[in-house]
Tab-separated table of C-alpha atoms in Angstrom:
chain	number	residue	atom	x	y	z
M	1	MET	CA	-161.995	230.046	160.711
M	2	SER	CA	-164.128	231.020	163.933
M	3	VAL	CA	-163.821	231.333	166.766
M	4	GLN	CA	-165.301	227.544	167.054
M	5	GLU	CA	-163.225	226.009	165.380
M	6	TYR	CA	-159.768	227.310	166.829
M	7	LEU	CA	-160.735	226.133	169.795
M	8	ASP	CA	-161.962	222.274	168.320
M	9	LYS	CA	-158.493	222.060	166.358
M	10	HIS	CA	-156.273	222.852	169.391
M	11	MET	CA	-159.266	220.658	171.672
M	12	LEU	CA	-158.664	224.391	174.135
M	13	SER	CA	-161.534	224.248	176.125
M	14	ARG	CA	-160.796	220.601	177.094
M	15	LYS	CA	-157.859	221.773	178.616
M	16	ILE	CA	-158.674	224.645	179.954
M	17	GLU	CA	-161.363	222.326	181.677
M	18	ASP	CA	-158.991	219.822	183.156
M	19	ALA	CA	-156.885	222.719	184.180
M	20	VAL	CA	-159.803	223.530	186.134
M	21	ASN	CA	-161.068	220.331	187.284
M	22	ALA	CA	-157.237	220.130	188.731
M	23	ALA	CA	-157.069	223.046	190.090
M	24	VAL	CA	-160.822	222.802	191.974
M	25	ARG	CA	-159.525	219.009	193.477
M	26	ALA	CA	-155.882	220.795	194.726
M	27	LYS	CA	-157.758	223.382	195.965
M	28	THR	CA	-155.381	226.120	195.483
M	29	PRO	CA	-155.288	229.318	196.854
M	30	ASP	CA	-154.738	231.365	193.024
M	31	PRO	CA	-156.350	229.144	191.091
M	32	VAL	CA	-155.415	231.256	188.155
M	33	LEU	CA	-151.343	231.021	188.748
M	34	PHE	CA	-152.291	226.834	189.395
M	35	ILE	CA	-153.934	226.807	185.570
M	36	SER	CA	-151.620	229.023	183.751
M	37	ASN	CA	-148.931	226.135	186.240
M	38	HIS	CA	-150.632	223.762	184.716
M	39	MET	CA	-151.202	224.186	180.900
M	40	LYS	CA	-147.526	225.225	180.648
M	41	LYS	CA	-146.681	222.089	181.977
M	42	SER	CA	-148.841	220.178	179.820
M	43	VAL	CA	-147.142	221.878	176.933
M	44	PRO	CA	-144.810	219.085	175.466
M	45	SER	CA	-140.372	219.593	175.431
M	46	VAL	CA	-138.981	220.757	172.074
M	47	ILE	CA	-135.362	221.444	171.150
M	48	THR	CA	-135.274	224.253	169.205
M	49	LYS	CA	-131.922	224.336	169.501
M	50	VAL	CA	-128.201	222.203	170.876
M	51	LYS	CA	-125.424	224.644	171.472
M	52	ALA	CA	-121.630	223.344	172.594
M	53	ARG	CA	-119.050	225.982	173.873
M	54	GLN	CA	-115.616	225.235	174.842
M	55	ILE	CA	-114.501	225.569	178.834
M	56	LEU	CA	-112.406	225.326	181.306
M	57	ASP	CA	-112.103	222.359	184.063
M	58	SER	CA	-110.869	222.390	187.888
M	59	ARG	CA	-107.255	221.998	186.431
M	60	GLY	CA	-107.715	224.727	183.421
M	61	ILE	CA	-107.734	222.359	180.751
M	62	PRO	CA	-111.096	222.413	177.618
M	63	THR	CA	-112.804	220.407	177.993
M	64	VAL	CA	-116.588	220.619	176.623
M	65	GLU	CA	-120.161	222.716	177.871
M	66	VAL	CA	-123.492	221.907	175.969
M	67	ASP	CA	-126.747	223.725	175.770
M	68	LEU	CA	-129.654	222.549	175.336
M	69	CYS	CA	-132.492	225.350	174.710
M	70	THR	CA	-135.973	224.239	174.161
M	71	ASN	CA	-139.908	226.378	173.992
M	72	LYS	CA	-138.979	225.528	178.500
M	73	GLY	CA	-136.226	227.388	178.771
M	74	VAL	CA	-132.211	226.699	178.379
M	75	PHE	CA	-130.782	223.642	180.300
M	76	ARG	CA	-127.050	223.156	181.135
M	77	ALA	CA	-124.446	219.969	180.793
M	78	SER	CA	-120.736	220.109	181.111
M	79	ALA	CA	-118.745	217.790	181.053
M	80	PRO	CA	-115.741	216.263	183.205
M	81	SER	CA	-112.503	215.402	181.915
M	82	GLY	CA	-109.984	212.517	183.560
M	83	SER	CA	-105.921	212.716	182.766
M	84	ALA	CA	-106.612	208.398	183.278
M	85	SER	CA	-109.023	205.904	180.296
M	86	GLY	CA	-107.229	202.663	181.086
M	87	ILE	CA	-107.535	200.452	178.080
M	88	TYR	CA	-111.241	198.364	179.022
M	89	GLY	CA	-112.835	201.372	178.943
M	90	ALA	CA	-114.521	202.758	176.450
M	91	GLN	CA	-111.512	204.303	174.316
M	92	ILE	CA	-112.646	207.875	173.891
M	93	LYS	CA	-109.962	210.526	173.271
M	94	GLN	CA	-108.547	212.794	175.923
M	95	VAL	CA	-109.277	216.867	175.586
M	96	SER	CA	-105.465	216.207	176.199
M	97	GLU	CA	-104.545	215.244	172.963
M	98	ILE	CA	-106.257	217.178	170.861
M	99	ARG	CA	-104.884	220.051	173.144
M	100	THR	CA	-101.484	218.993	171.090
M	101	ARG	CA	-102.812	219.976	168.054
M	102	ILE	CA	-103.090	224.441	167.034
M	103	ARG	CA	-106.048	225.818	169.190
M	104	ASN	CA	-108.473	226.397	165.964
M	105	LYS	CA	-108.271	222.118	165.653
M	106	LEU	CA	-109.780	222.464	169.023
M	107	THR	CA	-112.207	224.505	168.618
M	108	ASN	CA	-113.810	222.617	165.385
M	109	ALA	CA	-113.475	219.417	167.653
M	110	VAL	CA	-116.516	221.335	169.287
M	111	ASN	CA	-118.028	222.644	166.731
M	112	LEU	CA	-118.243	219.347	164.884
M	113	ASN	CA	-118.947	217.848	168.277
M	114	MET	CA	-121.749	220.015	168.435
M	115	ILE	CA	-123.018	219.090	164.621
M	116	ASN	CA	-123.469	215.218	166.385
M	117	CYS	CA	-125.163	216.111	169.274
M	118	SER	CA	-127.663	218.294	167.480
M	119	VAL	CA	-128.806	215.450	165.220
M	120	ALA	CA	-128.484	212.921	167.326
M	121	LEU	CA	-131.055	215.451	169.778
M	122	LEU	CA	-132.923	216.811	167.349
M	123	SER	CA	-133.786	213.092	165.841
M	124	MET	CA	-135.150	211.318	168.500
M	125	TYR	CA	-138.610	212.133	169.369
M	126	SER	CA	-138.639	209.669	172.564
M	127	THR	CA	-138.878	210.222	176.448
M	128	HIS	CA	-136.836	207.534	177.017
M	129	LEU	CA	-132.757	208.043	177.425
M	130	ASN	CA	-131.925	203.976	176.764
M	131	ALA	CA	-133.597	205.185	172.570
M	132	PHE	CA	-131.527	207.974	172.436
M	133	ASP	CA	-127.994	206.179	174.021
M	134	TRP	CA	-128.812	203.028	171.470
M	135	GLN	CA	-129.552	205.644	169.177
M	136	ASN	CA	-126.012	206.662	169.028
M	137	MET	CA	-124.489	203.169	169.684
M	138	LYS	CA	-126.222	202.067	166.452
M	139	ILE	CA	-122.488	204.251	165.155
M	140	ILE	CA	-121.014	204.350	167.493
M	141	LYS	CA	-119.072	200.774	168.585
M	142	TYR	CA	-118.504	200.289	172.457
M	143	GLY	CA	-114.526	200.415	172.795
M	144	ASP	CA	-114.195	203.423	169.371
M	145	LYS	CA	-116.632	206.200	170.869
M	146	GLY	CA	-112.676	208.012	170.237
M	147	THR	CA	-113.015	208.465	167.057
M	148	TYR	CA	-116.550	209.750	166.451
M	149	LEU	CA	-116.857	212.264	169.704
M	150	GLY	CA	-113.144	213.868	169.524
M	151	ASN	CA	-113.751	214.094	173.619
M	152	GLU	CA	-113.068	211.764	176.219
M	153	ASN	CA	-116.637	212.120	177.486
M	154	PHE	CA	-118.830	214.269	175.440
M	155	PHE	CA	-120.967	211.387	174.672
M	156	SER	CA	-121.668	210.729	178.120
M	157	ARG	CA	-122.598	214.248	178.699
M	158	LYS	CA	-124.362	214.190	175.533
M	159	SER	CA	-126.702	211.436	177.363
M	160	ASN	CA	-126.655	213.725	180.184
M	161	VAL	CA	-128.088	216.085	178.705
M	162	PHE	CA	-130.816	214.075	176.922
M	163	LEU	CA	-131.975	213.179	180.459
M	164	ILE	CA	-132.329	217.069	181.722
M	165	LEU	CA	-134.782	217.691	178.742
M	166	ILE	CA	-136.404	214.419	180.050
M	167	LYS	CA	-136.429	215.785	183.475
M	168	ASN	CA	-137.783	219.226	182.157
M	169	HIS	CA	-140.973	217.383	180.229
M	170	LEU	CA	-141.867	215.335	182.723
M	171	GLN	CA	-141.060	217.780	185.410
M	172	VAL	CA	-139.069	215.618	188.397
M	173	SER	CA	-136.931	216.097	189.991
M	174	LEU	CA	-133.265	214.322	188.351
M	175	TYR	CA	-132.657	211.916	190.872
M	176	LYS	CA	-136.152	210.466	190.632
M	177	HIS	CA	-136.320	209.840	187.345
M	178	ILE	CA	-133.155	208.594	186.863
M	179	ALA	CA	-134.531	206.081	190.262
M	180	ASP	CA	-137.142	205.608	187.476
M	181	LEU	CA	-134.971	204.567	184.964
M	182	ALA	CA	-133.315	202.056	186.847
M	183	GLY	CA	-135.797	200.621	188.445
M	184	LYS	CA	-135.317	202.054	192.174
M	185	THR	CA	-138.490	203.662	194.663
M	186	ASN	CA	-136.048	204.434	197.484
M	187	PHE	CA	-133.443	207.325	198.123
M	188	ASN	CA	-130.282	207.075	199.924
M	189	LEU	CA	-128.126	210.393	200.058
M	190	PRO	CA	-125.464	208.992	199.644
M	191	VAL	CA	-121.766	208.929	202.850
M	192	PRO	CA	-119.420	211.224	201.242
M	193	ALA	CA	-115.743	210.087	200.947
M	194	PHE	CA	-114.689	213.456	201.397
M	195	THR	CA	-110.696	213.476	200.029
M	196	LEU	CA	-108.390	215.263	203.107
M	197	ILE	CA	-104.824	214.407	201.733
M	198	SER	CA	-103.864	213.369	198.685
M	199	GLY	CA	-100.881	211.826	196.974
M	200	GLY	CA	-99.601	209.624	193.998
M	201	LYS	CA	-99.542	210.950	190.443
M	202	HIS	CA	-101.782	214.107	190.676
M	203	ALA	CA	-99.442	215.409	193.504
M	204	GLY	CA	-97.062	217.161	194.945
M	205	ASN	CA	-95.366	215.609	197.335
M	206	ASN	CA	-93.974	211.776	197.675
M	207	LEU	CA	-97.119	209.269	199.053
M	208	ALA	CA	-97.082	206.755	196.648
M	209	ILE	CA	-101.282	206.258	197.394
M	210	GLN	CA	-103.690	208.284	196.190
M	211	ASP	CA	-105.809	209.319	198.446
M	212	ILE	CA	-106.635	209.320	201.959
M	213	MET	CA	-110.511	209.920	202.915
M	214	ILE	CA	-112.712	210.365	205.362
M	215	LEU	CA	-116.479	208.585	205.804
M	216	PRO	CA	-118.837	209.890	208.369
M	217	VAL	CA	-120.691	206.768	208.512
M	218	GLY	CA	-121.425	207.905	212.019
M	219	ALA	CA	-124.058	210.657	210.547
M	220	ARG	CA	-127.835	211.247	211.114
M	221	LYS	CA	-128.603	212.670	207.926
M	222	PHE	CA	-126.411	214.331	204.713
M	223	GLU	CA	-126.106	217.450	206.606
M	224	GLU	CA	-124.672	216.312	209.429
M	225	ALA	CA	-121.197	214.242	207.154
M	226	LEU	CA	-121.421	217.733	205.698
M	227	GLN	CA	-120.402	219.827	209.148
M	228	ILE	CA	-117.779	216.367	210.052
M	229	GLY	CA	-116.011	216.884	206.452
M	230	SER	CA	-115.620	220.148	206.399
M	231	GLU	CA	-114.646	220.131	210.096
M	232	THR	CA	-111.807	217.468	210.251
M	233	TYR	CA	-110.328	218.957	206.720
M	234	HIS	CA	-110.444	222.273	208.514
M	235	HIS	CA	-108.539	221.022	211.738
M	236	LEU	CA	-106.381	218.347	209.578
M	237	LYS	CA	-105.492	222.078	208.130
M	238	ALA	CA	-104.201	222.665	211.089
M	239	VAL	CA	-102.086	219.103	212.534
M	240	ILE	CA	-99.761	220.149	208.872
M	241	THR	CA	-99.285	223.509	209.337
M	242	GLU	CA	-97.611	223.278	212.725
M	243	LYS	CA	-95.989	220.854	211.256
M	244	TYR	CA	-94.604	221.835	208.125
M	245	GLY	CA	-95.490	225.752	208.297
M	246	SER	CA	-97.895	227.228	206.839
M	247	HIS	CA	-96.734	227.043	203.208
M	248	GLY	CA	-96.262	223.533	202.603
M	249	CYS	CA	-97.815	220.237	203.180
M	250	ASN	CA	-94.812	217.101	202.186
M	251	VAL	CA	-96.631	214.265	203.616
M	252	GLY	CA	-93.990	212.403	201.555
M	253	GLU	CA	-95.083	208.214	203.234
M	254	ASP	CA	-99.064	206.866	203.991
M	255	GLY	CA	-98.543	205.963	207.837
M	256	GLU	CA	-98.259	210.131	208.169
M	257	GLY	CA	-100.811	210.533	205.940
M	258	LEU	CA	-102.716	209.001	208.007
M	259	ASP	CA	-101.120	210.077	211.206
M	260	PHE	CA	-102.240	212.997	210.620
M	261	VAL	CA	-106.021	212.043	209.354
M	262	LYS	CA	-106.127	210.244	212.594
M	263	GLU	CA	-105.080	213.855	214.800
M	264	ALA	CA	-107.468	215.529	212.821
M	265	ILE	CA	-110.018	213.621	213.666
M	266	ASP	CA	-109.499	213.329	217.269
M	267	ARG	CA	-109.112	216.936	217.855
M	268	ALA	CA	-112.082	217.426	215.960
M	269	GLY	CA	-114.484	215.485	217.843
M	270	TYR	CA	-115.701	212.336	215.400
M	271	ASN	CA	-113.468	209.820	216.562
M	272	GLU	CA	-117.088	207.515	216.959
M	273	LYS	CA	-118.461	208.904	213.562
M	274	ILE	CA	-115.920	208.579	210.957
M	275	LYS	CA	-114.100	205.878	208.993
M	276	ILE	CA	-110.784	206.236	206.941
M	277	ALA	CA	-110.740	204.820	203.193
M	278	ILE	CA	-107.235	205.035	201.154
M	279	GLY	CA	-107.259	204.860	197.732
M	280	VAL	CA	-104.353	203.310	196.515
M	281	ALA	CA	-104.212	203.601	192.828
M	282	ALA	CA	-101.718	200.660	192.459
M	283	THR	CA	-101.283	200.500	188.826
M	284	ASP	CA	-99.476	203.578	188.861
M	285	PHE	CA	-96.606	202.043	190.519
M	286	CYS	CA	-96.782	198.358	189.384
M	287	ILE	CA	-93.156	196.888	187.239
M	288	GLY	CA	-93.583	194.297	186.292
M	289	THR	CA	-94.656	192.611	189.509
M	290	LYS	CA	-93.636	194.357	191.566
M	291	TYR	CA	-94.543	197.779	193.345
M	292	ASP	CA	-92.538	200.331	193.979
M	293	LEU	CA	-93.571	203.182	197.191
M	294	ASP	CA	-91.168	204.829	196.997
M	295	TYR	CA	-91.588	205.886	192.649
M	296	LYS	CA	-91.735	209.444	193.279
M	297	SER	CA	-89.278	209.745	195.111
M	298	PRO	CA	-86.288	210.362	192.482
M	299	ASN	CA	-83.716	209.694	194.707
M	300	LYS	CA	-85.585	206.138	196.997
M	301	SER	CA	-86.641	204.944	193.223
M	302	GLY	CA	-86.519	201.275	193.136
M	303	GLN	CA	-85.095	200.120	197.072
M	304	ASN	CA	-89.278	200.209	198.201
M	305	PHE	CA	-90.129	197.495	195.864
M	306	LYS	CA	-92.924	194.676	197.231
M	307	SER	CA	-94.140	191.703	196.267
M	308	GLY	CA	-98.307	191.311	195.855
M	309	ASP	CA	-98.116	189.369	198.843
M	310	ASP	CA	-95.352	192.233	200.785
M	311	MET	CA	-99.102	194.935	200.017
M	312	ILE	CA	-101.184	192.933	201.679
M	313	ASP	CA	-99.539	192.196	205.145
M	314	MET	CA	-99.011	196.162	205.020
M	315	TYR	CA	-103.061	196.478	203.408
M	316	LYS	CA	-103.431	194.228	206.911
M	317	GLU	CA	-101.132	196.875	209.127
M	318	LEU	CA	-102.894	199.879	207.662
M	319	CYS	CA	-106.479	198.090	208.713
M	320	GLU	CA	-105.350	196.150	212.175
M	321	ALA	CA	-103.499	200.581	213.118
M	322	TYR	CA	-106.358	202.234	211.934
M	323	PRO	CA	-110.206	202.365	210.621
M	324	ILE	CA	-109.671	201.634	207.535
M	325	VAL	CA	-112.860	200.308	206.089
M	326	SER	CA	-112.436	200.616	202.692
M	327	ILE	CA	-109.134	199.960	199.749
M	328	GLU	CA	-109.784	200.705	196.399
M	329	ASP	CA	-107.222	199.589	193.766
M	330	PRO	CA	-105.013	197.421	195.550
M	331	PHE	CA	-102.824	195.937	193.246
M	332	ASP	CA	-102.736	196.201	189.318
M	333	LYS	CA	-105.598	196.522	186.860
M	334	GLU	CA	-103.976	192.732	185.775
M	335	ASP	CA	-102.658	191.454	189.322
M	336	TRP	CA	-106.342	189.266	189.847
M	337	GLU	CA	-104.825	186.483	192.133
M	338	HIS	CA	-103.582	188.947	194.926
M	339	SER	CA	-106.839	190.873	194.124
M	340	LYS	CA	-108.533	187.919	194.704
M	341	TYR	CA	-107.109	186.608	198.117
M	342	PHE	CA	-107.228	189.911	199.711
M	343	SER	CA	-111.212	190.773	198.783
M	344	SER	CA	-111.642	186.177	200.599
M	345	LEU	CA	-109.973	188.138	203.948
M	346	LYS	CA	-112.895	190.609	204.200
M	347	ILE	CA	-110.716	192.902	206.481
M	348	CYS	CA	-112.463	196.073	204.611
M	349	GLN	CA	-114.406	197.247	201.224
M	350	VAL	CA	-112.835	196.539	198.161
M	351	VAL	CA	-113.196	199.158	195.605
M	352	GLY	CA	-112.475	198.261	191.630
M	353	ASP	CA	-111.524	201.301	189.626
M	354	ASP	CA	-108.982	200.636	187.682
M	355	LEU	CA	-109.434	196.638	188.241
M	356	LEU	CA	-113.046	197.211	186.134
M	357	MET	CA	-113.164	200.451	184.001
M	358	SER	CA	-116.626	200.428	184.550
M	359	ASN	CA	-116.348	197.709	182.546
M	360	PRO	CA	-119.381	195.208	182.222
M	361	LYS	CA	-116.739	192.379	181.164
M	362	ARG	CA	-114.993	192.811	183.907
M	363	ILE	CA	-116.968	193.460	186.353
M	364	GLU	CA	-118.483	189.700	185.679
M	365	ARG	CA	-115.508	187.729	185.900
M	366	ALA	CA	-114.443	190.048	189.118
M	367	VAL	CA	-118.001	188.827	190.261
M	368	GLN	CA	-117.034	185.519	188.608
M	369	GLU	CA	-113.845	184.927	190.447
M	370	ALA	CA	-114.725	186.919	193.685
M	371	ALA	CA	-111.903	189.811	193.101
M	372	CYS	CA	-113.430	192.887	194.634
M	373	ASN	CA	-116.324	194.132	195.937
M	374	SER	CA	-116.969	197.423	196.226
M	375	LEU	CA	-117.849	199.036	192.137
M	376	LEU	CA	-116.027	202.722	190.921
M	377	ILE	CA	-118.561	203.831	188.601
M	378	LYS	CA	-117.513	206.359	186.584
M	379	ILE	CA	-119.971	207.028	182.981
M	380	ASN	CA	-116.889	208.551	180.266
M	381	GLN	CA	-116.062	204.141	181.694
M	382	VAL	CA	-119.368	202.649	179.674
M	383	GLY	CA	-119.456	205.736	178.403
M	384	THR	CA	-123.474	206.073	178.385
M	385	LEU	CA	-126.147	206.646	181.469
M	386	THR	CA	-128.167	203.494	179.531
M	387	GLU	CA	-125.101	201.251	180.123
M	388	ALA	CA	-123.799	202.690	183.694
M	389	ILE	CA	-127.220	201.540	184.821
M	390	GLU	CA	-126.622	198.430	184.127
M	391	ALA	CA	-123.695	197.969	185.162
M	392	VAL	CA	-123.608	198.960	188.435
M	393	LYS	CA	-127.080	196.719	188.457
M	394	LEU	CA	-124.208	193.994	188.370
M	395	ALA	CA	-122.795	195.138	191.007
M	396	LYS	CA	-126.042	195.241	193.164
M	397	ASP	CA	-127.292	191.933	192.402
M	398	ALA	CA	-123.387	190.652	193.906
M	399	LYS	CA	-124.246	193.527	196.497
M	400	TRP	CA	-121.406	195.222	196.308
M	401	GLY	CA	-121.488	198.469	197.529
M	402	VAL	CA	-121.444	201.243	194.847
M	403	VAL	CA	-119.059	204.309	195.250
M	404	VAL	CA	-120.108	207.123	192.538
M	405	SER	CA	-116.607	208.760	192.012
M	406	GLN	CA	-115.844	211.715	190.289
M	407	ARG	CA	-113.420	212.853	187.579
M	408	SER	CA	-109.947	214.539	188.239
M	409	GLY	CA	-110.097	217.720	185.677
M	410	GLU	CA	-114.145	218.607	187.815
M	411	SER	CA	-116.925	220.622	186.218
M	412	GLU	CA	-119.294	222.593	188.174
M	413	ASP	CA	-122.155	220.478	187.019
M	414	SER	CA	-123.847	218.775	189.807
M	415	PHE	CA	-125.163	215.313	187.833
M	416	LEU	CA	-123.193	212.906	190.270
M	417	ALA	CA	-125.165	213.955	193.012
M	418	ASP	CA	-128.784	212.989	190.976
M	419	LEU	CA	-126.881	210.022	189.820
M	420	ALA	CA	-125.574	209.227	193.378
M	421	VAL	CA	-128.802	209.695	195.005
M	422	GLY	CA	-131.344	208.722	191.958
M	423	LEU	CA	-128.965	204.884	191.557
M	424	THR	CA	-129.006	204.278	195.754
M	425	ALA	CA	-125.082	204.100	195.434
M	426	GLY	CA	-124.831	204.532	199.509
M	427	GLN	CA	-120.989	206.541	198.395
M	428	ILE	CA	-119.376	209.539	196.762
M	429	LYS	CA	-116.752	210.056	195.866
M	430	ALA	CA	-116.200	214.180	194.842
M	431	GLY	CA	-112.595	215.242	196.174
M	432	ALA	CA	-112.361	217.396	199.584
M	433	PRO	CA	-114.913	219.697	200.778
M	434	CYS	CA	-113.543	222.777	199.552
M	435	ARG	CA	-113.580	224.222	195.799
M	436	GLY	CA	-116.928	224.680	194.150
M	437	GLU	CA	-116.613	221.832	191.549
M	438	ARG	CA	-117.068	220.327	194.381
M	439	LEU	CA	-118.454	221.570	195.827
M	440	ALA	CA	-121.623	221.785	193.671
M	441	LYS	CA	-121.749	218.030	194.431
M	442	TYR	CA	-122.566	218.435	198.542
M	443	ASN	CA	-124.624	221.217	198.314
M	444	GLN	CA	-126.733	219.614	195.741
M	445	LEU	CA	-127.099	216.642	197.997
M	446	LEU	CA	-128.403	218.996	200.609
M	447	ARG	CA	-130.605	220.106	198.527
M	448	ILE	CA	-132.218	216.489	197.805
M	449	GLU	CA	-132.578	215.803	201.096
M	450	GLU	CA	-134.297	218.566	201.681
M	451	GLU	CA	-136.445	218.032	199.034
M	452	LEU	CA	-136.964	214.992	200.609
M	453	GLY	CA	-137.413	215.883	204.449
M	454	ASP	CA	-139.230	213.252	205.889
M	455	GLN	CA	-138.676	210.622	202.751
M	456	ALA	CA	-134.810	211.497	202.789
M	457	ILE	CA	-132.770	208.046	204.808
M	458	TYR	CA	-128.514	208.446	205.078
M	459	ALA	CA	-127.143	205.821	203.759
M	460	GLY	CA	-125.172	206.213	206.844
M	461	ASP	CA	-124.143	202.808	208.415
M	462	ASP	CA	-125.724	200.781	205.705
M	463	TRP	CA	-122.615	202.686	203.363
M	464	ARG	CA	-122.332	199.124	201.298
M	465	HIS	CA	-125.593	197.475	201.179
M	466	CYS	CA	-127.915	200.490	201.225
């Protein structure tokens, strides 16, 4: 083959001419480097290998990480693992189920996932995420993803990995591509819901509710919001140490925990910039039609039962006494009547997690019945990114708030930050401002804000309707 035939076969003359013209238009000071990068970008991404491995999440529980190898590099995504799976979410087997078997069984499950993921990815040539997701959905019906996957979040992370490939292929930031998929044209940095005190079934204290959080809605930028959250968090540590000493925290009642948080906010000097949110997770302590607020206290359990009406009175009192603007899952997942009535009072944002499970059918019912006014979105609950985007659209169309949420067993993957910005969620729940797996999301939001520059808009006071 002659040189000219080789050039013609690969259209090299045309490609080099395009690169040179682009360099001239850009008036680049280093045309050789510019042309080199331009040529590299013009090469389409080709998947060469997919590898899955077992890693440990933030709780030391096995989960899955995936490497996607292409001709342009290696891209990685890992799966968080939640401890709860509601009956209305995508029924995906828990890692803990597999972990009860012998170790080689778990290893075999990871290897099976690697094979399934490889086949699915290597069979896809489209750069459209929904095409990839629905390619998988042909095999796996919604509500029965566990049979195929063996890991609670691996299916959604396959979707994430494919999205990372697209991002690399298109040479755009991940949050920008998510925004494009969701039909968004603006970018909002979400208000972080920093967890200051944890209770509920995940904590070793006697606090019934699951989370007491702060929302720095008065910050001007996300960078300032992170500073406010961090300073308040450290002041809280001092407040609790003064009460209980340096070796433990024994916050036992909702009011006591809120008092500590309120004092920490005051000491940090951010009374005008911080609001409070609580995550109740009432399903965990609902027995029949009653709520046992002492369910974590063996000596008191059963002595502090409250009816749904009693719970409403309690929430009204708390919202009057503290600057509470958001309550998550104030009632059991089947207690629609009390949730509807409480939402109608318009005292605060009412977030649906267990009530909705990111399930479109549950969301549609809640919209029709006005059972809540905010969606807590967890990708693994609905199954894929495509379905998550559709769920968020349902919420946005209803003028709801949207909270992008972590799982209890997180990884160091920062994907949630890009998701929150790309979907203009307005709120992100990623835990306390400490520990690497939580800070990975917050630090990524700092990078996104820096990249956007003057285009970066912090949700702030518009946290519910950005």
